[in-house]
Amino acid sequence: MPEPAADASGPGAPGPATSGAPVSGAAAGGPAGSGATQRMPRREPARRRPGLQLGLLIVNQLLAGIGVATGMALAAILVADLTGVTALGGLSQSASVLGAAIAAIPLARLAVRSGRHVALATGYASSAIGAVLIVVAASTGLVPAVFLGLAAFGAGTAAGLQARFAATEVAAPGFEARSMSLVLWATTIGSVAGPLLSSTGDEIGRAAGLPALVGPFVLSGAVFAVATLIAGAVLRLPRAGRLVADATADGSTERVGSWAAFRSAFRDARGRLAILAIVCAHTVMVGVMVMTPVHMTGHGVPIAMVGVVISIHILGMYAASPLMGWLVDRIGAPRVIAIGGAILLVATLIGIFAPADSMVLIPLALGLLGLGWSAALIGGSTLLTTTVAPASRVALQGATDAAMNVAAAASAALSGLVLGLAGFAGVNLVAIVVLVPLVLAGAAMARQARRSRTA
């Protein structure tokens, strides 16, 4: 992937305008500084110390990671078992990701009105309810209700993704990327432990008389109930709406709707690169990851080994997050996005040639898949947050998360069909095609930066 040159990546780069009608910082007439060094606007005074808020946010993310990963590790196999159609396994992830997409914008609006902690609690509560519905529906053979439960379960993913933006709102100026990466890193322990707990949950469920593969969702529901309690009763975060209010207080800037903000940002080279980094990386990661358990079990690999591979993948997604945040602060978000795209390409190339039962190449491919996702998501999210005016920031965050989850839901649904027609190699080939728009956006931004330097 061509490395897009950051036009102001070094220390001391000026930040975006904090008011004015245009959505993007570049469009607003201000310097297009790097996501690594731009300062966020003054925030609403916190009810608690920022360090304590960030710590509570990290703890809650750990629990949310356990909740999501424990249930979803075997969701594709559960659906395939219930329906008797292997290709439908990908629809489990599609339903969950589509639920996250549907929840993204309402949760962003709730964050503006009532606070990020209220939005997080709402998302986690929805996941707890979804887990209960999955358990009941799978136990009674109501397959459509299983998909409905998976959609509600996906709201927890939307809440977890929103938490990365909450971290930037309680961060000290200049440390937004690192705070975001710490919150994502906190998900590592929970997300790695989750798949390993899936077999334990399955055993508990069987002992309680539940069908196979249903027990993990019992554990997920309990964990999300605890996360809901912490977010709603203990965690206190500033209202995201304060950023909008500060930007529009003088009447010079109108509030911007979610999709209007998305369209405006996409017209700017920096905004387009940020959006495509998030959307393309998430689409590739979900499309390949969701079919890996189905691919492996279809070739006789034990479920316990599948859990290990998924844990390695999730470790790649989150364990290196602090490193990615530090890199963003050091070399700029565009370059970290380029690194992420290159890693994703290597991961999919390995996936094309790796045998299904290889406990070296498959874990390596899935680990790199997670690592590339981490670099692209943190780089893209930082670039997205620091290159738009405050009046449109929260709206754009919600719209981008919705877009990435819609794309990933389509990817998960189609990956099942691709697996049936062209095997796991075909799934990875399609993932490479998805990376093409990101490569083109990076190349376009690099050309724009070169023209700016020679002008």
Short mmCIF file of C-alpha atoms in Angstrom, two decimals:
data_model
loop_
_atom_site.label_atom_id
_atom_site.label_comp_id
_atom_site.label_asym_id
_atom_site.label_seq_id
_atom_site.Cartn_x
_atom_site.Cartn_y
_atom_site.Cartn_z
CA MET A 1 0.00 0.00 0.00
CA PRO A 2 1.47 3.42 -0.88
CA GLU A 3 2.40 5.39 2.19
CA PRO A 4 0.26 8.55 2.30
CA ALA A 5 2.43 11.43 3.34
CA ALA A 6 1.17 13.41 6.28
CA ASP A 7 1.20 17.08 5.42
CA ALA A 8 1.74 18.08 9.03
CA SER A 9 2.76 15.04 10.98
CA GLY A 10 5.46 16.42 13.16
CA PRO A 11 5.23 17.87 16.64
CA GLY A 12 3.61 21.22 16.93
CA ALA A 13 1.29 20.84 13.98
CA PRO A 14 -1.65 23.21 14.35
CA GLY A 15 -5.08 21.78 15.15
CA PRO A 16 -8.31 22.10 13.26
CA ALA A 17 -10.65 25.00 13.52
CA THR A 18 -13.09 24.71 16.38
CA SER A 19 -15.91 26.53 14.67
CA GLY A 20 -17.10 27.47 11.23
CA ALA A 21 -19.49 25.84 8.86
CA PRO A 22 -17.26 23.36 7.07
CA VAL A 23 -17.11 19.86 8.46
CA SER A 24 -13.47 19.03 7.85
CA GLY A 25 -10.56 20.92 9.28
CA ALA A 26 -9.00 21.25 5.86
CA ALA A 27 -12.20 22.51 4.37
CA ALA A 28 -12.53 25.04 7.12
CA GLY A 29 -9.45 26.81 5.88
CA GLY A 30 -7.21 25.80 8.75
CA PRO A 31 -4.02 23.80 8.40
CA ALA A 32 -4.53 20.12 7.91
CA GLY A 33 -2.47 18.90 10.82
CA SER A 34 -1.71 15.32 11.73
CA GLY A 35 -3.93 13.37 14.06
CA ALA A 36 -0.78 12.78 16.10
CA THR A 37 -0.40 16.28 17.40
CA GLN A 38 -3.63 18.23 17.10
CA ARG A 39 -5.25 19.42 20.29
CA MET A 40 -8.83 18.68 21.16
CA PRO A 41 -11.04 21.60 22.24
CA ARG A 42 -11.68 22.41 25.86
CA ARG A 43 -14.01 19.87 27.40
CA GLU A 44 -16.80 19.90 29.89
CA PRO A 45 -15.38 19.76 33.42
CA ALA A 46 -15.50 16.16 34.59
CA ARG A 47 -17.42 15.16 37.68
CA ARG A 48 -14.55 12.86 38.54
CA ARG A 49 -10.84 13.01 37.88
CA PRO A 50 -10.04 12.18 34.24
CA GLY A 51 -7.59 9.47 35.31
CA LEU A 52 -10.29 7.74 37.34
CA GLN A 53 -12.79 8.01 34.50
CA LEU A 54 -10.30 6.50 32.07
CA GLY A 55 -9.55 3.71 34.54
CA LEU A 56 -13.23 2.86 34.94
CA LEU A 57 -13.65 2.97 31.19
CA ILE A 58 -10.78 0.50 30.81
CA VAL A 59 -12.28 -1.91 33.37
CA ASN A 60 -15.64 -1.81 31.65
CA GLN A 61 -14.03 -2.46 28.28
CA LEU A 62 -12.36 -5.55 29.71
CA LEU A 63 -15.78 -6.91 30.74
CA ALA A 64 -17.33 -5.97 27.43
CA GLY A 65 -14.54 -7.81 25.64
CA ILE A 66 -15.35 -10.97 27.58
CA GLY A 67 -19.05 -10.55 26.85
CA VAL A 68 -18.68 -10.15 23.09
CA ALA A 69 -15.97 -12.74 22.51
CA THR A 70 -17.44 -15.51 24.69
CA GLY A 71 -20.68 -15.62 22.73
CA MET A 72 -19.53 -14.75 19.23
CA ALA A 73 -16.58 -17.19 19.15
CA LEU A 74 -18.94 -20.06 18.32
CA ALA A 75 -21.94 -18.14 16.96
CA ALA A 76 -21.27 -19.11 13.33
CA ILE A 77 -21.06 -22.77 14.28
CA LEU A 78 -24.25 -22.48 16.35
CA VAL A 79 -26.21 -21.03 13.43
CA ALA A 80 -24.77 -23.57 11.00
CA ASP A 81 -25.76 -26.35 13.41
CA LEU A 82 -29.29 -24.99 13.90
CA THR A 83 -29.95 -24.47 10.20
CA GLY A 84 -27.95 -27.37 8.80
CA VAL A 85 -26.45 -25.01 6.19
CA THR A 86 -22.77 -24.16 6.57
CA ALA A 87 -23.02 -21.09 4.34
CA LEU A 88 -25.53 -19.54 6.74
CA GLY A 89 -22.93 -19.48 9.51
CA GLY A 90 -21.69 -16.12 8.28
CA LEU A 91 -25.15 -14.66 8.83
CA SER A 92 -24.60 -14.90 12.59
CA GLN A 93 -21.86 -12.30 12.40
CA SER A 94 -23.88 -10.35 9.83
CA ALA A 95 -26.81 -10.09 12.23
CA SER A 96 -24.57 -8.97 15.09
CA VAL A 97 -22.65 -6.46 12.98
CA LEU A 98 -25.87 -5.14 11.45
CA GLY A 99 -27.22 -4.67 14.96
CA ALA A 100 -24.09 -2.68 15.79
CA ALA A 101 -24.63 -0.56 12.67
CA ILE A 102 -28.24 0.16 13.59
CA ALA A 103 -27.25 1.09 17.14
CA ALA A 104 -24.26 3.32 16.25
CA ILE A 105 -26.07 6.55 15.37
CA PRO A 106 -28.75 6.36 18.14
CA LEU A 107 -26.01 5.69 20.70
CA ALA A 108 -24.03 8.69 19.41
CA ARG A 109 -27.13 10.89 19.76
CA LEU A 110 -27.74 9.53 23.25
CA ALA A 111 -24.13 10.38 24.12
CA VAL A 112 -24.78 13.97 23.04
CA ARG A 113 -27.97 14.27 25.08
CA SER A 114 -27.20 12.32 28.24
CA GLY A 115 -23.50 11.43 28.33
CA ARG A 116 -21.25 8.74 26.97
CA HIS A 117 -21.77 6.57 30.06
CA VAL A 118 -25.54 6.44 29.45
CA ALA A 119 -24.95 5.43 25.83
CA LEU A 120 -22.52 2.72 26.91
CA ALA A 121 -24.93 1.36 29.52
CA THR A 122 -27.72 1.27 26.95
CA GLY A 123 -25.59 -0.65 24.46
CA TYR A 124 -24.43 -3.18 27.05
CA ALA A 125 -27.98 -3.68 28.35
CA SER A 126 -29.14 -4.40 24.82
CA SER A 127 -26.44 -7.08 24.52
CA ALA A 128 -27.52 -8.69 27.79
CA ILE A 129 -31.12 -8.84 26.54
CA GLY A 130 -29.94 -10.19 23.19
CA ALA A 131 -27.97 -12.96 24.91
CA VAL A 132 -31.07 -14.05 26.84
CA LEU A 133 -33.11 -14.08 23.62
CA ILE A 134 -30.45 -16.21 21.86
CA VAL A 135 -30.46 -18.75 24.69
CA VAL A 136 -34.26 -19.04 24.68
CA ALA A 137 -34.60 -19.09 20.88
CA ALA A 138 -31.80 -21.62 20.30
CA SER A 139 -33.18 -23.86 23.02
CA THR A 140 -36.62 -23.89 21.41
CA GLY A 141 -35.46 -24.05 17.79
CA LEU A 142 -36.74 -20.58 16.81
CA VAL A 143 -33.98 -19.71 14.33
CA PRO A 144 -35.37 -16.28 13.27
CA ALA A 145 -35.42 -15.23 16.93
CA VAL A 146 -31.77 -16.28 17.21
CA PHE A 147 -30.88 -13.76 14.51
CA LEU A 148 -32.95 -11.09 16.28
CA GLY A 149 -31.06 -11.81 19.49
CA LEU A 150 -27.74 -11.60 17.65
CA ALA A 151 -28.74 -8.18 16.28
CA ALA A 152 -29.50 -6.93 19.81
CA PHE A 153 -26.25 -8.53 20.98
CA GLY A 154 -24.38 -6.40 18.44
CA ALA A 155 -25.23 -3.20 20.30
CA GLY A 156 -22.51 -4.12 22.78
CA THR A 157 -19.98 -3.99 19.96
CA ALA A 158 -21.26 -0.54 18.97
CA ALA A 159 -20.91 0.62 22.57
CA GLY A 160 -17.39 -0.80 22.80
CA LEU A 161 -16.37 1.01 19.64
CA GLN A 162 -17.88 4.26 20.95
CA ALA A 163 -15.74 3.90 24.06
CA ARG A 164 -12.63 4.65 21.99
CA PHE A 165 -14.01 8.12 21.28
CA ALA A 166 -15.01 8.54 24.92
CA ALA A 167 -11.36 7.99 25.81
CA THR A 168 -10.29 10.96 23.67
CA GLU A 169 -12.78 13.18 25.49
CA VAL A 170 -11.22 12.55 28.91
CA ALA A 171 -7.62 12.52 27.65
CA ALA A 172 -5.02 15.19 28.33
CA PRO A 173 -4.34 17.34 25.25
CA GLY A 174 -1.88 15.64 22.94
CA PHE A 175 -2.57 12.16 24.34
CA GLU A 176 -5.84 11.40 22.53
CA ALA A 177 -4.41 8.59 20.39
CA ARG A 178 -2.69 6.91 23.32
CA SER A 179 -5.81 7.13 25.51
CA MET A 180 -7.86 5.62 22.71
CA SER A 181 -5.33 2.82 22.31
CA LEU A 182 -5.35 2.07 26.05
CA VAL A 183 -9.11 1.59 26.03
CA LEU A 184 -8.84 -0.70 23.02
CA TRP A 185 -5.96 -2.54 24.70
CA ALA A 186 -8.13 -3.17 27.75
CA THR A 187 -10.36 -5.26 25.53
CA THR A 188 -7.40 -7.62 24.98
CA ILE A 189 -7.71 -9.56 28.22
CA GLY A 190 -11.47 -9.94 27.93
CA SER A 191 -11.48 -10.72 24.24
CA VAL A 192 -8.69 -13.28 24.48
CA ALA A 193 -10.27 -14.91 27.53
CA GLY A 194 -13.72 -14.96 25.89
CA PRO A 195 -13.10 -17.65 23.24
CA LEU A 196 -11.20 -19.71 25.80
CA LEU A 197 -14.26 -19.50 28.07
CA SER A 198 -16.57 -20.61 25.27
CA SER A 199 -15.88 -24.30 25.83
CA THR A 200 -16.41 -23.83 29.57
CA GLY A 201 -19.69 -22.05 28.88
CA ASP A 202 -20.71 -24.85 26.56
CA GLU A 203 -20.02 -27.43 29.25
CA ILE A 204 -22.01 -25.42 31.82
CA GLY A 205 -24.88 -25.07 29.37
CA ARG A 206 -24.94 -28.79 28.60
CA ALA A 207 -24.89 -29.58 32.31
CA ALA A 208 -27.89 -27.29 32.74
CA GLY A 209 -29.76 -29.09 29.97
CA LEU A 210 -29.19 -26.49 27.24
CA PRO A 211 -28.39 -27.49 23.65
CA ALA A 212 -24.78 -27.55 22.44
CA LEU A 213 -23.11 -24.16 21.84
CA VAL A 214 -25.79 -22.20 23.72
CA GLY A 215 -24.02 -22.04 27.09
CA PRO A 216 -21.47 -19.38 26.03
CA PHE A 217 -24.29 -16.86 25.61
CA VAL A 218 -25.36 -17.48 29.22
CA LEU A 219 -21.92 -16.31 30.34
CA SER A 220 -22.04 -13.39 27.90
CA GLY A 221 -25.39 -12.20 29.21
CA ALA A 222 -24.16 -12.26 32.81
CA VAL A 223 -21.00 -10.33 31.96
CA PHE A 224 -22.91 -7.69 30.00
CA ALA A 225 -25.31 -7.26 32.93
CA VAL A 226 -22.32 -6.39 35.15
CA ALA A 227 -20.93 -4.02 32.47
CA THR A 228 -24.31 -2.30 32.28
CA LEU A 229 -24.33 -1.77 36.04
CA ILE A 230 -20.82 -0.28 36.05
CA ALA A 231 -21.50 2.03 33.10
CA GLY A 232 -24.87 3.19 34.40
CA ALA A 233 -24.20 3.47 38.13
CA VAL A 234 -20.45 4.07 38.53
CA LEU A 235 -18.92 5.46 35.35
CA ARG A 236 -19.46 9.16 34.71
CA LEU A 237 -18.32 10.73 31.45
CA PRO A 238 -18.84 14.25 30.05
CA ARG A 239 -21.68 14.85 27.64
CA ALA A 240 -20.44 14.58 24.08
CA GLY A 241 -22.96 17.29 23.29
CA ARG A 242 -20.77 19.85 25.07
CA LEU A 243 -18.39 19.79 22.09
CA VAL A 244 -21.30 20.63 19.81
CA ALA A 245 -22.63 23.27 22.18
CA ASP A 246 -19.25 24.98 22.48
CA ALA A 247 -18.85 25.05 18.70
CA THR A 248 -22.31 26.43 18.03
CA ALA A 249 -22.66 28.80 20.99
CA ASP A 250 -21.95 31.91 18.94
CA GLY A 251 -24.41 30.91 16.25
CA SER A 252 -21.71 30.81 13.56
CA THR A 253 -21.91 27.06 13.05
CA GLU A 254 -25.03 24.98 12.63
CA ARG A 255 -25.27 21.49 14.01
CA VAL A 256 -24.61 18.88 11.37
CA GLY A 257 -26.56 15.67 10.84
CA SER A 258 -24.79 12.31 10.81
CA TRP A 259 -24.94 11.58 7.10
CA ALA A 260 -24.38 15.21 6.11
CA ALA A 261 -21.20 15.15 8.20
CA PHE A 262 -20.19 11.85 6.61
CA ARG A 263 -20.68 13.13 3.05
CA SER A 264 -18.82 16.36 3.75
CA ALA A 265 -15.86 14.56 5.37
CA PHE A 266 -15.68 12.04 2.53
CA ARG A 267 -15.20 14.87 0.01
CA ASP A 268 -11.98 15.89 1.79
CA ALA A 269 -8.86 13.76 1.14
CA ARG A 270 -7.99 13.43 4.83
CA GLY A 271 -11.54 12.64 5.86
CA ARG A 272 -11.89 10.12 3.03
CA LEU A 273 -8.69 8.33 4.06
CA ALA A 274 -9.85 8.20 7.70
CA ILE A 275 -13.28 6.81 6.80
CA LEU A 276 -11.94 4.21 4.35
CA ALA A 277 -9.27 3.09 6.82
CA ILE A 278 -11.97 2.32 9.39
CA VAL A 279 -14.53 0.84 6.98
CA CYS A 280 -12.18 -1.24 4.80
CA ALA A 281 -10.12 -2.62 7.67
CA HIS A 282 -13.20 -3.65 9.64
CA THR A 283 -14.83 -5.19 6.57
CA VAL A 284 -11.73 -7.27 5.78
CA MET A 285 -11.26 -8.34 9.38
CA VAL A 286 -14.86 -9.46 9.90
CA GLY A 287 -15.17 -11.19 6.53
CA VAL A 288 -12.11 -13.37 7.07
CA MET A 289 -12.44 -13.88 10.82
CA VAL A 290 -16.05 -15.06 10.82
CA MET A 291 -15.39 -17.85 8.31
CA THR A 292 -12.20 -19.09 9.97
CA PRO A 293 -13.98 -21.25 12.62
CA VAL A 294 -16.31 -22.70 9.98
CA HIS A 295 -13.37 -23.40 7.67
CA MET A 296 -11.32 -25.07 10.41
CA THR A 297 -14.09 -27.20 11.94
CA GLY A 298 -15.13 -28.27 8.44
CA HIS A 299 -11.68 -29.83 8.11
CA GLY A 300 -11.85 -31.65 11.43
CA VAL A 301 -10.04 -29.14 13.67
CA PRO A 302 -11.30 -29.43 17.31
CA ILE A 303 -13.31 -26.54 18.74
CA ALA A 304 -10.70 -26.02 21.46
CA MET A 305 -8.06 -25.33 18.82
CA VAL A 306 -10.42 -23.00 16.99
CA GLY A 307 -10.77 -21.06 20.24
CA VAL A 308 -6.99 -20.72 20.47
CA VAL A 309 -6.78 -19.34 16.92
CA ILE A 310 -9.55 -16.81 17.56
CA SER A 311 -7.85 -15.77 20.80
CA ILE A 312 -4.61 -15.15 18.88
CA HIS A 313 -6.59 -13.08 16.38
CA ILE A 314 -8.15 -10.97 19.12
CA LEU A 315 -4.76 -10.62 20.79
CA GLY A 316 -3.51 -9.17 17.52
CA MET A 317 -6.46 -6.79 17.42
CA TYR A 318 -5.94 -5.26 20.85
CA ALA A 319 -2.61 -6.18 22.48
CA ALA A 320 -0.55 -3.84 20.28
CA SER A 321 -3.01 -0.95 20.63
CA PRO A 322 -0.70 1.12 22.89
CA LEU A 323 2.07 0.72 20.33
CA MET A 324 -0.26 1.89 17.56
CA GLY A 325 -1.36 4.89 19.62
CA TRP A 326 2.27 5.79 20.32
CA LEU A 327 3.10 5.46 16.61
CA VAL A 328 0.22 7.78 15.69
CA ASP A 329 1.57 10.37 18.12
CA ARG A 330 5.09 9.93 16.73
CA ILE A 331 4.78 9.51 12.95
CA GLY A 332 1.21 10.58 12.23
CA ALA A 333 -2.07 8.80 11.57
CA PRO A 334 -1.69 8.49 7.76
CA ARG A 335 1.54 6.52 8.03
CA VAL A 336 0.06 4.18 10.66
CA ILE A 337 -2.90 3.61 8.34
CA ALA A 338 -0.42 2.66 5.58
CA ILE A 339 1.26 0.19 7.95
CA GLY A 340 -2.12 -1.30 8.81
CA GLY A 341 -3.06 -1.74 5.15
CA ALA A 342 0.24 -3.48 4.41
CA ILE A 343 -0.20 -5.89 7.34
CA LEU A 344 -3.76 -6.73 6.24
CA LEU A 345 -2.47 -7.52 2.76
CA VAL A 346 0.19 -9.91 4.14
CA ALA A 347 -2.42 -11.59 6.38
CA THR A 348 -4.80 -12.28 3.51
CA LEU A 349 -1.99 -13.57 1.28
CA ILE A 350 -1.01 -16.08 3.98
CA GLY A 351 -4.68 -17.05 4.35
CA ILE A 352 -4.89 -17.89 0.65
CA PHE A 353 -2.17 -20.55 0.85
CA ALA A 354 -2.49 -21.81 4.47
CA PRO A 355 -3.86 -25.36 4.98
CA ALA A 356 -6.97 -25.45 7.20
CA ASP A 357 -5.29 -27.63 9.83
CA SER A 358 -2.03 -25.65 9.98
CA MET A 359 -1.53 -24.50 13.54
CA VAL A 360 1.28 -22.21 12.37
CA LEU A 361 0.04 -20.42 9.26
CA ILE A 362 -3.64 -20.02 10.23
CA PRO A 363 -2.82 -18.49 13.66
CA LEU A 364 -0.18 -16.29 11.98
CA ALA A 365 -2.66 -15.08 9.36
CA LEU A 366 -5.36 -14.38 11.96
CA GLY A 367 -2.91 -12.65 14.31
CA LEU A 368 -1.69 -10.37 11.52
CA LEU A 369 -5.28 -9.76 10.48
CA GLY A 370 -6.00 -8.41 13.96
CA LEU A 371 -2.77 -6.37 14.04
CA GLY A 372 -3.53 -4.70 10.70
CA TRP A 373 -7.04 -3.92 11.89
CA SER A 374 -5.63 -2.31 15.04
CA ALA A 375 -3.27 -0.02 13.10
CA ALA A 376 -5.92 1.03 10.57
CA LEU A 377 -8.66 1.56 13.19
CA ILE A 378 -6.55 3.63 15.60
CA GLY A 379 -4.94 5.62 12.80
CA GLY A 380 -8.26 6.17 11.04
CA SER A 381 -10.17 7.01 14.23
CA THR A 382 -7.55 9.54 15.33
CA LEU A 383 -7.47 11.15 11.89
CA LEU A 384 -11.28 11.24 11.86
CA THR A 385 -11.49 12.83 15.30
CA THR A 386 -8.83 15.48 14.82
CA THR A 387 -9.61 16.71 11.31
CA VAL A 388 -13.24 17.72 11.71
CA ALA A 389 -14.88 20.68 13.40
CA PRO A 390 -16.35 19.94 16.86
CA ALA A 391 -19.88 20.72 15.67
CA SER A 392 -19.83 17.66 13.40
CA ARG A 393 -17.44 15.37 15.28
CA VAL A 394 -19.89 13.21 17.25
CA ALA A 395 -22.29 12.96 14.32
CA LEU A 396 -19.47 11.87 12.01
CA GLN A 397 -18.22 9.30 14.54
CA GLY A 398 -21.65 7.69 14.72
CA ALA A 399 -22.13 7.71 10.94
CA THR A 400 -18.68 6.19 10.33
CA ASP A 401 -19.26 3.41 12.86
CA ALA A 402 -22.63 2.71 11.25
CA ALA A 403 -21.05 2.58 7.80
CA MET A 404 -18.26 0.26 8.86
CA ASN A 405 -20.69 -2.13 10.51
CA VAL A 406 -23.06 -2.17 7.53
CA ALA A 407 -20.11 -2.99 5.25
CA ALA A 408 -18.86 -5.64 7.66
CA ALA A 409 -22.35 -7.18 7.93
CA ALA A 410 -22.47 -7.53 4.15
CA SER A 411 -18.96 -8.98 4.20
CA ALA A 412 -19.88 -11.58 6.82
CA ALA A 413 -23.00 -12.59 4.90
CA LEU A 414 -21.21 -12.90 1.57
CA SER A 415 -18.19 -14.65 3.05
CA GLY A 416 -20.30 -17.71 3.77
CA LEU A 417 -21.31 -17.91 0.11
CA VAL A 418 -17.73 -17.28 -1.04
CA LEU A 419 -16.46 -20.01 1.29
CA GLY A 420 -18.91 -22.47 -0.22
CA LEU A 421 -18.01 -21.52 -3.80
CA ALA A 422 -14.28 -20.76 -3.66
CA GLY A 423 -13.07 -21.93 -0.27
CA PHE A 424 -11.07 -20.00 2.31
CA ALA A 425 -8.67 -18.81 -0.39
CA GLY A 426 -11.61 -17.12 -2.14
CA VAL A 427 -12.61 -15.38 1.09
CA ASN A 428 -9.12 -13.91 1.38
CA LEU A 429 -9.03 -12.91 -2.29
CA VAL A 430 -12.24 -10.93 -1.85
CA ALA A 431 -10.68 -9.28 1.22
CA ILE A 432 -7.75 -8.08 -0.90
CA VAL A 433 -10.21 -6.48 -3.34
CA VAL A 434 -11.83 -4.63 -0.41
CA LEU A 435 -8.45 -3.05 0.38
CA VAL A 436 -8.21 -1.41 -3.05
CA PRO A 437 -10.24 1.75 -2.18
CA LEU A 438 -8.01 2.30 0.87
CA VAL A 439 -4.89 2.06 -1.29
CA LEU A 440 -6.33 4.56 -3.77
CA ALA A 441 -7.29 7.00 -0.99
CA GLY A 442 -3.80 6.78 0.49
CA ALA A 443 -2.21 7.41 -2.91
CA ALA A 444 -4.51 10.41 -3.52
CA MET A 445 -3.63 11.95 -0.18
CA ALA A 446 0.10 11.41 -0.85
CA ARG A 447 -0.22 13.23 -4.20
CA GLN A 448 -2.09 16.07 -2.53
CA ALA A 449 0.63 16.39 0.11
CA ARG A 450 3.37 16.48 -2.54
CA ARG A 451 1.51 19.21 -4.45
CA SER A 452 1.17 21.22 -1.24
CA ARG A 453 4.91 20.99 -0.56
CA THR A 454 5.83 22.10 -4.09
CA ALA A 455 3.23 24.87 -4.34
#
